XYZ file of C-alpha atoms in Angstrom:
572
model
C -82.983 8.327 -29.052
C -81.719 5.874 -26.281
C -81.471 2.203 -26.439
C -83.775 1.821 -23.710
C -86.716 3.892 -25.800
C -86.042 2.164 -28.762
C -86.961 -0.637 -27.378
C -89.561 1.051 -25.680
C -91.102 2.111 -29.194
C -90.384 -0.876 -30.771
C -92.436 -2.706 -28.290
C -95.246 -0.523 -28.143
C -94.883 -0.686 -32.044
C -95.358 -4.170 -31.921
C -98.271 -4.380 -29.355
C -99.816 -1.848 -31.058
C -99.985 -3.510 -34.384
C -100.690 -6.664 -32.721
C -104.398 -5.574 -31.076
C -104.893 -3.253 -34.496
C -104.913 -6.571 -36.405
C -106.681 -8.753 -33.369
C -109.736 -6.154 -33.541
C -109.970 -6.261 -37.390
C -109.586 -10.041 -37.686
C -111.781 -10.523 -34.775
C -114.139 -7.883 -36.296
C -114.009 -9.609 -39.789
C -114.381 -13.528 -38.705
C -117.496 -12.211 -36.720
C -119.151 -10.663 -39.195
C -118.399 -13.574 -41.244
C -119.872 -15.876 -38.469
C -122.672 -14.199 -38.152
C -123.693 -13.622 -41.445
C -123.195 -17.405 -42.651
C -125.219 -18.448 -39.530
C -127.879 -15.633 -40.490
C -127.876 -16.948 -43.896
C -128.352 -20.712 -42.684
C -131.119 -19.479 -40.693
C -132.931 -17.564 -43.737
C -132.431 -20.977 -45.906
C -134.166 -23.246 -43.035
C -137.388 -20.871 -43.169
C -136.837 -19.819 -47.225
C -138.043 -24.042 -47.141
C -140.271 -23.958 -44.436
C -142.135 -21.457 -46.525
C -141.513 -23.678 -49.465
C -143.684 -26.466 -47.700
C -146.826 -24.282 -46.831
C -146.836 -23.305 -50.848
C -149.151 -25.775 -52.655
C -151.221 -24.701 -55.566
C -154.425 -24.253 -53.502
C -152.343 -21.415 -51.263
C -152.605 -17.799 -52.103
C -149.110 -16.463 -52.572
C -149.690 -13.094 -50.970
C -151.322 -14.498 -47.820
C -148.722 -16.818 -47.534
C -146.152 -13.924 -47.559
C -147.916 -12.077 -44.911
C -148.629 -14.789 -43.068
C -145.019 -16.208 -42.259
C -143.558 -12.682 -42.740
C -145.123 -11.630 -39.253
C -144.371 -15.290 -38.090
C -140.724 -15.202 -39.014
C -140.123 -11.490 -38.090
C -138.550 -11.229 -41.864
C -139.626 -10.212 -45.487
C -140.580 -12.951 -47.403
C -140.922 -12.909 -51.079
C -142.627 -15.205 -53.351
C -141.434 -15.118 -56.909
C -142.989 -17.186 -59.917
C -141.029 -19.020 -62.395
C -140.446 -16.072 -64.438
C -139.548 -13.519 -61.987
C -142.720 -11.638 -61.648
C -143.063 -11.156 -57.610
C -146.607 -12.610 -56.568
C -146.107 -12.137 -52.789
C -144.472 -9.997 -50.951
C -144.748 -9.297 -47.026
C -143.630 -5.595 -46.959
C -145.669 -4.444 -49.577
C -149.619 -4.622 -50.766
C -151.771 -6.218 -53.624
C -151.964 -2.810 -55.152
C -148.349 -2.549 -55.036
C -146.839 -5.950 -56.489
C -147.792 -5.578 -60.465
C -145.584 -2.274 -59.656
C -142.354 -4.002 -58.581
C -139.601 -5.047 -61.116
C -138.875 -8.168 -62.492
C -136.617 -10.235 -59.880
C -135.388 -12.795 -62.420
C -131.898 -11.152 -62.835
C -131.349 -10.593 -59.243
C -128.557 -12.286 -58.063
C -129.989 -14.406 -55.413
C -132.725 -15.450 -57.814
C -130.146 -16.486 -60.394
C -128.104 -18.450 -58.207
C -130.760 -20.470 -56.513
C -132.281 -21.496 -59.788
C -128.226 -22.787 -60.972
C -127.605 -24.086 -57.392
C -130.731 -24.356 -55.312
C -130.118 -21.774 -53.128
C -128.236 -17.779 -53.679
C -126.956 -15.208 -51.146
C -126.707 -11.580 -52.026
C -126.471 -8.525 -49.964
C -127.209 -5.187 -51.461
C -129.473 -2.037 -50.746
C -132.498 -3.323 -51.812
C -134.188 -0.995 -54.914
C -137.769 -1.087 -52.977
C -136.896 -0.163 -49.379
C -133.943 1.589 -49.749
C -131.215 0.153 -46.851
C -128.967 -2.704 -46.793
C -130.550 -5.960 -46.936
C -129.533 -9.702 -46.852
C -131.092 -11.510 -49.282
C -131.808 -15.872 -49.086
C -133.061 -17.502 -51.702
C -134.416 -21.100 -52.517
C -135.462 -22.729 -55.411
C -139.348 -24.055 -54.891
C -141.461 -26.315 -57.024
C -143.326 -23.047 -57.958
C -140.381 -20.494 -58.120
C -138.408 -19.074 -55.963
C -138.920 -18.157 -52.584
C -136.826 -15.191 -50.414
C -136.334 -14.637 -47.027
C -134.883 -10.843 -45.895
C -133.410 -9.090 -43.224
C -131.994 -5.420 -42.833
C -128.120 -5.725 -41.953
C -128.636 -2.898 -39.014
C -128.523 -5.072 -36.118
C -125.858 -7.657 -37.454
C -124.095 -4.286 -38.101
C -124.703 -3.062 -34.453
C -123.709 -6.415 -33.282
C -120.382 -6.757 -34.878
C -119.230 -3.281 -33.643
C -120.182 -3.782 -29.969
C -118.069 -6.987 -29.978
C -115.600 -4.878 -31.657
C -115.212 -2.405 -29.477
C -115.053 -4.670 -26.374
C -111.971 -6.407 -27.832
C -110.718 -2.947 -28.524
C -111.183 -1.874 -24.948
C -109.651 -4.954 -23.998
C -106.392 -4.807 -26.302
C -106.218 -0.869 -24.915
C -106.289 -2.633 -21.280
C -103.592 -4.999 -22.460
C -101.173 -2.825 -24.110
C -101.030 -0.396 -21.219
C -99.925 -3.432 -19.072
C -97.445 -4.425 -21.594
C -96.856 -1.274 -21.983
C -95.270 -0.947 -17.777
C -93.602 -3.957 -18.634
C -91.974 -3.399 -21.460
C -90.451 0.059 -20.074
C -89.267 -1.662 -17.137
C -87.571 -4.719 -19.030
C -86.550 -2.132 -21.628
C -84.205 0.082 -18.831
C -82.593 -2.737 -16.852
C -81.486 -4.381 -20.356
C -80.221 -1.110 -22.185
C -78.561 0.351 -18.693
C -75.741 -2.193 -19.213
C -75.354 -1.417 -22.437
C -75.384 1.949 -22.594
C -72.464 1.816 -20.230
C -70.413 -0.301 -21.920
C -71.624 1.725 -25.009
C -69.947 5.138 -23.195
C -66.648 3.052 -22.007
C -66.168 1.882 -25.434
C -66.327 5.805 -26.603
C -64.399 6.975 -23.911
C -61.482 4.452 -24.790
C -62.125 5.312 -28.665
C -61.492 9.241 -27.630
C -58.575 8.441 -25.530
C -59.922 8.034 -22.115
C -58.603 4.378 -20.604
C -59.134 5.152 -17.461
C -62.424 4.293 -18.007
C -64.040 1.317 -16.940
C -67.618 -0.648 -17.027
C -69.212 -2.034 -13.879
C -69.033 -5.744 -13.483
C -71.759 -6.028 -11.697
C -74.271 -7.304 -14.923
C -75.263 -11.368 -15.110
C -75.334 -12.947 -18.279
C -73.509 -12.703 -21.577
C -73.899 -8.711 -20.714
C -72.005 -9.188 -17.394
C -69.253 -11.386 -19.504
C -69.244 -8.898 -22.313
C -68.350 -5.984 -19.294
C -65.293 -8.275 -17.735
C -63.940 -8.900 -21.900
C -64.236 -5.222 -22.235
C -62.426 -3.942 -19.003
C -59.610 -6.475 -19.661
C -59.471 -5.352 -23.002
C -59.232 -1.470 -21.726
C -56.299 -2.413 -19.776
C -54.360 -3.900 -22.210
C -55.407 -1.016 -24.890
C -54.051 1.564 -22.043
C -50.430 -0.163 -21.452
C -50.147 -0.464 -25.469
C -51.283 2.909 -26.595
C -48.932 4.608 -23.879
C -45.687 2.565 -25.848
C -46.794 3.274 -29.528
C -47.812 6.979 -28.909
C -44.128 7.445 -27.889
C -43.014 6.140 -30.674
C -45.606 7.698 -33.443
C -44.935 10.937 -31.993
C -41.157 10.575 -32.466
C -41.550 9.316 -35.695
C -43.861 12.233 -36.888
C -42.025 14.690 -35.595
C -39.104 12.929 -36.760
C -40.892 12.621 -40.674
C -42.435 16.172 -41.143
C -39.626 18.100 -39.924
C -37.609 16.665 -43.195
C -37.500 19.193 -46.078
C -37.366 15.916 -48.212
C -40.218 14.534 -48.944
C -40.532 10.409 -48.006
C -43.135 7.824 -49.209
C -43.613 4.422 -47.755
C -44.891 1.982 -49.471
C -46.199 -1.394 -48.036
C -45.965 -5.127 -49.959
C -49.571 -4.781 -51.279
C -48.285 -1.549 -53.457
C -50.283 1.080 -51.607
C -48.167 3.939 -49.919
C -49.186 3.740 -46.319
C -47.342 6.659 -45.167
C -46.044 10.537 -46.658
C -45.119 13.382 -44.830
C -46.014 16.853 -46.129
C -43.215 17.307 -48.486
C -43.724 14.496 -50.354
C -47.328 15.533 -50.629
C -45.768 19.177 -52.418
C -43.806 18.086 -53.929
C -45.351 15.050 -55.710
C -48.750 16.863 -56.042
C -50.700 14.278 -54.076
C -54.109 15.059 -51.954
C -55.439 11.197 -51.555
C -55.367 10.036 -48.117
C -53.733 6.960 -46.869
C -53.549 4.245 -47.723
C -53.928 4.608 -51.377
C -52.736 2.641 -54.374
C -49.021 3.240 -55.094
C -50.592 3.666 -58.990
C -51.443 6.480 -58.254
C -47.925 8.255 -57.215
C -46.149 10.091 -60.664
C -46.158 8.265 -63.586
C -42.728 8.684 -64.439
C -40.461 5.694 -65.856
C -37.176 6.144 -63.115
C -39.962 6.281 -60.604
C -41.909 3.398 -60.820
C -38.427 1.103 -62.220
C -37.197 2.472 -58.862
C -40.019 1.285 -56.683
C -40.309 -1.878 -58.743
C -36.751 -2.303 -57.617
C -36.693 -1.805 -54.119
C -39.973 -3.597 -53.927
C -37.985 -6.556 -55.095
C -35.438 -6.237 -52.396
C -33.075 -4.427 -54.066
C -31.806 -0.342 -53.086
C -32.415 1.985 -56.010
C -31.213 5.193 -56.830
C -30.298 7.992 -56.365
C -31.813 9.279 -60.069
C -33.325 12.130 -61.256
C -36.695 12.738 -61.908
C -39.144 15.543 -63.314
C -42.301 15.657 -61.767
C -44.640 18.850 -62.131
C -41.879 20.893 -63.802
C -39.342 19.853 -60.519
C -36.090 18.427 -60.842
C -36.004 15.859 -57.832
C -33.199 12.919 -56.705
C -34.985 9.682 -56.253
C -33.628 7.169 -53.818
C -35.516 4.234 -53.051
C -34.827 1.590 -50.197
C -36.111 -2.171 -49.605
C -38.180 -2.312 -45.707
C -37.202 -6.085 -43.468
C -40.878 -7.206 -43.687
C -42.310 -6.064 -47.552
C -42.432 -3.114 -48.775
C -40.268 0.378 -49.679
C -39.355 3.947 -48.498
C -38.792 6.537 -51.444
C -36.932 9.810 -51.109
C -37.007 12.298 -52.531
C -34.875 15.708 -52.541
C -36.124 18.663 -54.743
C -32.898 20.092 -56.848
C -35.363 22.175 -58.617
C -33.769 25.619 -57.107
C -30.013 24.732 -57.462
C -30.609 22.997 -61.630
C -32.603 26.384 -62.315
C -29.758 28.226 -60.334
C -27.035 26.394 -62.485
C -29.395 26.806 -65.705
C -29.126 30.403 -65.336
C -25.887 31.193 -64.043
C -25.025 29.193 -67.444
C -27.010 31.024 -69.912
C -25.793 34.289 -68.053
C -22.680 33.447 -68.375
C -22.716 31.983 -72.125
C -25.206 35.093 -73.325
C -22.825 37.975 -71.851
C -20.222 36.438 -73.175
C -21.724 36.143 -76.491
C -23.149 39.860 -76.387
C -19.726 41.089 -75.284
C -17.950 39.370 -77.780
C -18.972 40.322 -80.694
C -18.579 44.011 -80.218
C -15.028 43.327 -78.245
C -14.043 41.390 -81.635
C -15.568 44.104 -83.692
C -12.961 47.168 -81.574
C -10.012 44.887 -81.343
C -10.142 44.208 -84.993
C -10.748 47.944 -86.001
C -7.886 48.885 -83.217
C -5.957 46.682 -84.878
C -5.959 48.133 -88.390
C -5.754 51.629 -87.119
C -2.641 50.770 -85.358
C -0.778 48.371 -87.603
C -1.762 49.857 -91.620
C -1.561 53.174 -93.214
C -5.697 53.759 -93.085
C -7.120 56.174 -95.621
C -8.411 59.009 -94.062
C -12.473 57.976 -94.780
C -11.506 54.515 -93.795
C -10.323 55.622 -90.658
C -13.019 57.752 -89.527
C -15.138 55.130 -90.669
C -13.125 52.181 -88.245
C -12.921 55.153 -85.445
C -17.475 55.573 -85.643
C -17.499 51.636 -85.911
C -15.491 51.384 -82.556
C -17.652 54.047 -81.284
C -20.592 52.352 -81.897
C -19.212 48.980 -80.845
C -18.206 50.567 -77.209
C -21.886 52.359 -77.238
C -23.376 49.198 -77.713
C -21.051 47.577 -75.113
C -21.777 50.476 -72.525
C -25.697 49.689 -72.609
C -25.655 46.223 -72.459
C -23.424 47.448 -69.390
C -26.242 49.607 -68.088
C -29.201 47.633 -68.647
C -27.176 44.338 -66.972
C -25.949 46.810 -63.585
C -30.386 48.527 -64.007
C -31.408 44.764 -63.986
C -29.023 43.685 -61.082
C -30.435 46.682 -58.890
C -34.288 45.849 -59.537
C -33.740 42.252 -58.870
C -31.615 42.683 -56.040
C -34.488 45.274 -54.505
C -32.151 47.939 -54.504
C -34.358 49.694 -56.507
C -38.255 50.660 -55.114
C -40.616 52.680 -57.311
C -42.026 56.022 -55.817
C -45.553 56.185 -57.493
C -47.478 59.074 -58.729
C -50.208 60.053 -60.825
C -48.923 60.779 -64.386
C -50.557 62.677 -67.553
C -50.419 59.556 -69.671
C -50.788 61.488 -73.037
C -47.677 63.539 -71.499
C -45.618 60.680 -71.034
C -46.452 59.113 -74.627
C -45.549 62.708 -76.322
C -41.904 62.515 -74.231
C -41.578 59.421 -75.563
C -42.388 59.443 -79.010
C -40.342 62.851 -79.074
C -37.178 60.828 -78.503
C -38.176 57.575 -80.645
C -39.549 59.931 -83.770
C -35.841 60.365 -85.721
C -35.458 56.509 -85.834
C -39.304 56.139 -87.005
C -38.919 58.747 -89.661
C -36.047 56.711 -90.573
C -37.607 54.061 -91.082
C -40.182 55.337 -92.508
C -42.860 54.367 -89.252
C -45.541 56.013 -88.088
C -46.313 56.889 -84.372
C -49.830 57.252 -82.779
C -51.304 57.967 -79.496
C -54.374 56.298 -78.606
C -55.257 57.874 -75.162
C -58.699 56.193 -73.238
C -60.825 59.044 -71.945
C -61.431 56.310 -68.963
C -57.441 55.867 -68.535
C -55.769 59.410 -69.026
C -53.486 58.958 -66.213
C -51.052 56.059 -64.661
C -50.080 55.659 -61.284
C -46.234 54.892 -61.384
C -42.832 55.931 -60.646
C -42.055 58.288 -63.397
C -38.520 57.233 -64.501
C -39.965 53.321 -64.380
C -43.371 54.030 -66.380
C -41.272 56.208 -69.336
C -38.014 53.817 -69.163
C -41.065 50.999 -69.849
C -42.707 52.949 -72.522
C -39.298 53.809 -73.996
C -38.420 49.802 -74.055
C -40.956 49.105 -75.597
C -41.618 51.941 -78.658
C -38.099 51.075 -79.393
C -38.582 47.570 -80.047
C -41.721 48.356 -82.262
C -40.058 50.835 -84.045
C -36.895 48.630 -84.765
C -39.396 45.439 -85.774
C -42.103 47.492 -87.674
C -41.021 47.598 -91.706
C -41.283 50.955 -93.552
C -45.189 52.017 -94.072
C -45.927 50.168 -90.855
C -47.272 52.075 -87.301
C -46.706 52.000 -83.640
C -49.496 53.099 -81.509
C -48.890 53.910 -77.549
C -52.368 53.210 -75.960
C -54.036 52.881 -72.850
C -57.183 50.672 -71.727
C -58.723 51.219 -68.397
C -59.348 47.995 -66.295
C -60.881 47.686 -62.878
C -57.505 46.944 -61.110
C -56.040 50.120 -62.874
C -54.747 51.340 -66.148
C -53.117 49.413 -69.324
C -50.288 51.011 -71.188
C -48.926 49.394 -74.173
C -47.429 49.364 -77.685
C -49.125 48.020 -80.722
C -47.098 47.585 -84.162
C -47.842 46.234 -87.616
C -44.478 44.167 -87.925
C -43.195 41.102 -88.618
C -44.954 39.511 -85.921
C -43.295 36.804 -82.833
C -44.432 32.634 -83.572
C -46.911 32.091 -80.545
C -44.114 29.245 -79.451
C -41.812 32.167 -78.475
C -44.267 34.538 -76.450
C -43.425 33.263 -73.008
C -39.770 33.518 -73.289
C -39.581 37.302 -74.902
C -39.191 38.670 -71.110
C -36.132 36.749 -70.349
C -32.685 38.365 -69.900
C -31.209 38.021 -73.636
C -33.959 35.414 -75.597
C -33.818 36.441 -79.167
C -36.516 34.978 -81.506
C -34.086 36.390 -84.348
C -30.898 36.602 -82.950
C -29.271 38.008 -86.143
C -31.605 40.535 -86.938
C -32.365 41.526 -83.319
C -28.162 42.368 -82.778
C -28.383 43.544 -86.454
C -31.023 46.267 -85.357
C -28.742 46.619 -82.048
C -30.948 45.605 -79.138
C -29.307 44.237 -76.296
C -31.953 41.805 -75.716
C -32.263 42.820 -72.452
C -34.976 45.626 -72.706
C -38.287 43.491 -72.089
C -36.688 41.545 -69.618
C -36.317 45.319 -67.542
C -39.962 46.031 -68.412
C -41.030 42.928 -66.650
C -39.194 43.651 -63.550
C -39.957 47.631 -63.176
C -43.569 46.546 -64.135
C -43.524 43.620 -61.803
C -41.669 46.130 -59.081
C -45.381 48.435 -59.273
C -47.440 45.019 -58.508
C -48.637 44.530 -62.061
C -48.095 42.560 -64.776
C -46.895 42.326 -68.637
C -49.085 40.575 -71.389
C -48.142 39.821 -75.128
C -49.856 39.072 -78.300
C -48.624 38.289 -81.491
C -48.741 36.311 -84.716
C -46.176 36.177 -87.523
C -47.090 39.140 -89.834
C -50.063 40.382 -87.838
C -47.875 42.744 -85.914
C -46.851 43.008 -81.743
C -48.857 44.329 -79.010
C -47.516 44.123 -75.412
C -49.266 45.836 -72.765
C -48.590 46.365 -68.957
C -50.652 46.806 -66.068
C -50.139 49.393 -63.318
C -52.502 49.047 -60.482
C -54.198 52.054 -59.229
C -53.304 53.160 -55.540
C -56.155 51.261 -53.648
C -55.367 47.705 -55.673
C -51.411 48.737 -54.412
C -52.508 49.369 -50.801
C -54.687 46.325 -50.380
């Protein structure tokens, strides 16, 4: 709605309410008027009545008598409200009407010489208005229907009515007209001001307006000038600045001398988690110790840094700089890559080592012997199956390192099929069954009628099987069982392992698929795993688009399951 029919409404509003109360005020104080000069009236002839009463005078001729002189009822009532005259009705008819003492009127005039009352009277049946006086010999009442006062008031009503409906139509015109030559001024200034807010400053309002609207105009057109020259200077400079800011791969905070951070570019925002916009309190930036004794620093006027921080499991260098006029700018560089590189190039480095070490020591030594002391012939084929075994175990950590490498590397690409899963489990099982009868384990297949067959490369889906029945059969004591099973799920098919062995704490589960984590290294290199195998199931699992779960608890046995998505979840 526009200013100019706002105040259109609101003036018609106002009018409108205005005759609305006029007509029922007016309406009210004349009915008022009327009635208490009606009732004035009725008292003057109640006690002209009251003179022509003397003992000699018969009540009900008296009645009748200045009833058709008055042009009222009149009503004569003895002292103990028994009506003995009565204009309106007959001699036969007064011992039938009711007692009046306990009328209103009646009561009233005896306590204060005179009583008003207006009610449908019980005898006639319409609305009358009753006046009563108290006489020497009763009470005498004077009555008159209401119809005609009634008529009365509501032809004076509706001429004021007519004559408010006259009145507001003229205001009405006026209103509209005063209404559009103030708000056309306005509205202009109103669209200049919007223009300038969306970037238009070539805009400008008429000066043509008197008053403080016309004064309001020249402020704002001066204003729009200077806004123009202004805008043009810092626009050049905020865009540099952005573009200057977001293009950084570190990620900068500034942060103003009332502690709230007026200003981050994206990679602060990702890498310090933060969503708020600005400003917002600097409280509510990482609540790390370097961090805020940094800020607290430069805040002070003093450079800080560079440190480094974890925030939301990332390594990042802190460096934190004083601003002229209040205030600091924090930096920060995300190291989180080349720490996890150097993390893992160490424990490579130390775990192959260690893994190649110990059988190395074991050959050299047993080499050693061979060649320097007169061996007994048992000892020596047993030091000449040791260094086999040693070099065996050497050759597959070998293998599984240079099978690793080529997955990771994406040298390797599974060619999917659909494969008989029971057929798979039997190949297996065929291969791991000497070492389980050894060790005195028993194998079961659990096959789902819903999940008979797995959509995978073949080598990958039996290497993964393979992986994993030999770790449950090398964990599970003697009397214990290793199931291969399979589970249908609506993103494909399950295939897992489930043992009754010794169990994993729930503190090692999410580090049992990294390259050469042990959670008994003695026993694991005892039982002669490489402690590479899960880490390969991960990665040819991972290769097919699914996933690898685990569940275990210390003497409640293993189960470790992978999902390989069927061919549409692949495609999509």
């Amino acid at each position: 709605m526009s200013l100019a029919q706002r105040l259109f409404a609101a003036s018609a509003l106002l009018i409108t309410v205005l005759i609305v109360l006029v007509v029922t005020l007016s309406g009210d104080r004349l009915r008022r008027e009327l009635e208490a000069r009606e009732v004035d009236a009725l008292a003057r002839e109640a006690r002209f009545v009251d003179t022509q009463w003397s003992p000699a005078t018969d009540p009900q001729r008296l009645s009748h008598d200045a009833g058709r002189t008055l042009g009222h009822r009149v009503t004569l009532i003895d002292s103990t409200g028994r009506v003995i005259g009565d204009s309106e009705f007959s001699d036969d008819a007064l011992p039938h009407l009711e007692n009046h003492a306990a009328r209103p009127e009646v009561v009233e005039a005896r306590r204060r010489g005179i009583g008003v009352s207006r009610r449908a009277s019980p005898s006639r049946g319409d609305d009358e208005l009753y006046v009563a006086i108290h006489a020497a010999r009763g009470t005498v009442r004077v009555s008159i229907g209401t119809g005609e006062l009634t008529r009365l008031v509501r032809r004076a009503r509706n001429d004021v009515l007519l004559s408010g409906l006259v009145s507001l139509a003229v205001a009405l015109v006026i209103s509209l007209v005063l209404a559009r030559g103030l708000s056309r001024p306005i509205v202009e200034l109103r669209d200049v001001a919007r223009a300038v807010a969306a970037g238009d400053l070539a805009r400008r309002p008429a000066l043509g307006a008197g008053g403080e609207v016309g004064e309001l105009g020249v402020a704002v057109h001066r204003m729009t000038e200077q806004l123009a020259s202004r805008l043009q200077a810092l626009q050049a400079e905020e865009s540099l600045l952005t573009a200057a800011i977001e293009s950084l791969h570190e990620g900068l905070v500034a942060v103003d001398a009332h502690r709230d951070v007026a200003r981050l570019n994206s990679s602060a925002r990702r890498l310090l988690g933060l969503d708020h916009a600005v400003p917002f309190p600097a409280d509510f930036l990482p609540r790390d110790p370097l961090l805020r004794e940094s800020l607290a620093t430069a805040l002070a006027g003093e450079p800080a840094g560079p440190v480094e921080i974890a925030v939301r499991e990332r390594t990042l260098a802190l460096t934190a700089r004083p601003l002229a006029r209040g205030g600091a700018v924090l930096a920060f560089l995300d190291l989180t890559a080349t720490r996890r590189l150097e993390a893992v190039r160490r424990d490579f480095v130390a775990n192959v080592s260690h893994e190649l070490k110990t059988p190395l020591t074991a050959i050299a030594g047993f080499a050693e012997t061979l060649a320097t002391d007169d061996v007994p012939p048992a000892q020596h084929a047993q030091f000449v199956e040791t260094i086999r075994a040693n070099a065996e175990r050497m050759r597959r950590i070998v293998d599984d390192l240079l099978d690793l490498s080529r997955i990771e590397s994406g040298g390797w690409r599974p060619a999917p099929a659909s494969l008989d899963a029971r057929t798979i489990a039997d190949e297996v099982m065929t291969v791991a069954r000497p070492a389980a009868e050894a060790g005195g384990v028993a194998l079961v297949i659990e096959v789902d009628p819903e999940a008979r067959s797995v959509h995978g490369d073949p080598t990958a889906v039996r290497q993964v099987l393979a992986n994993l029945v030999e770790n449950a059969v090398r964990y599970t004591p003697p009397g214990g069982r290793v199931t291969v099973f399979t589970a249908a799920d609506p993103r494909g098919v399950w295939l897992g392992v489930r043992d009754t062995g010794v169990g994993i704490p729930v503190q090692h589960l999410p580090r049992i698929f990294e390259r050469f984590y042990r959670v008994d290294p003695a026993r694991s290199r005892a039982a002669g795993g490489t402690g590479l195998g899960l880490a390969i199931v991960r990665h040819l699992v991972e290769a097919h688009g699914g996933r690898v779960e685990a569940e275990s608890a210390p003497g409640s046995g293993t189960t470790i399951r992978a999902l390989f998505p069927s061919p549409a979840v692949t495609t999509s």
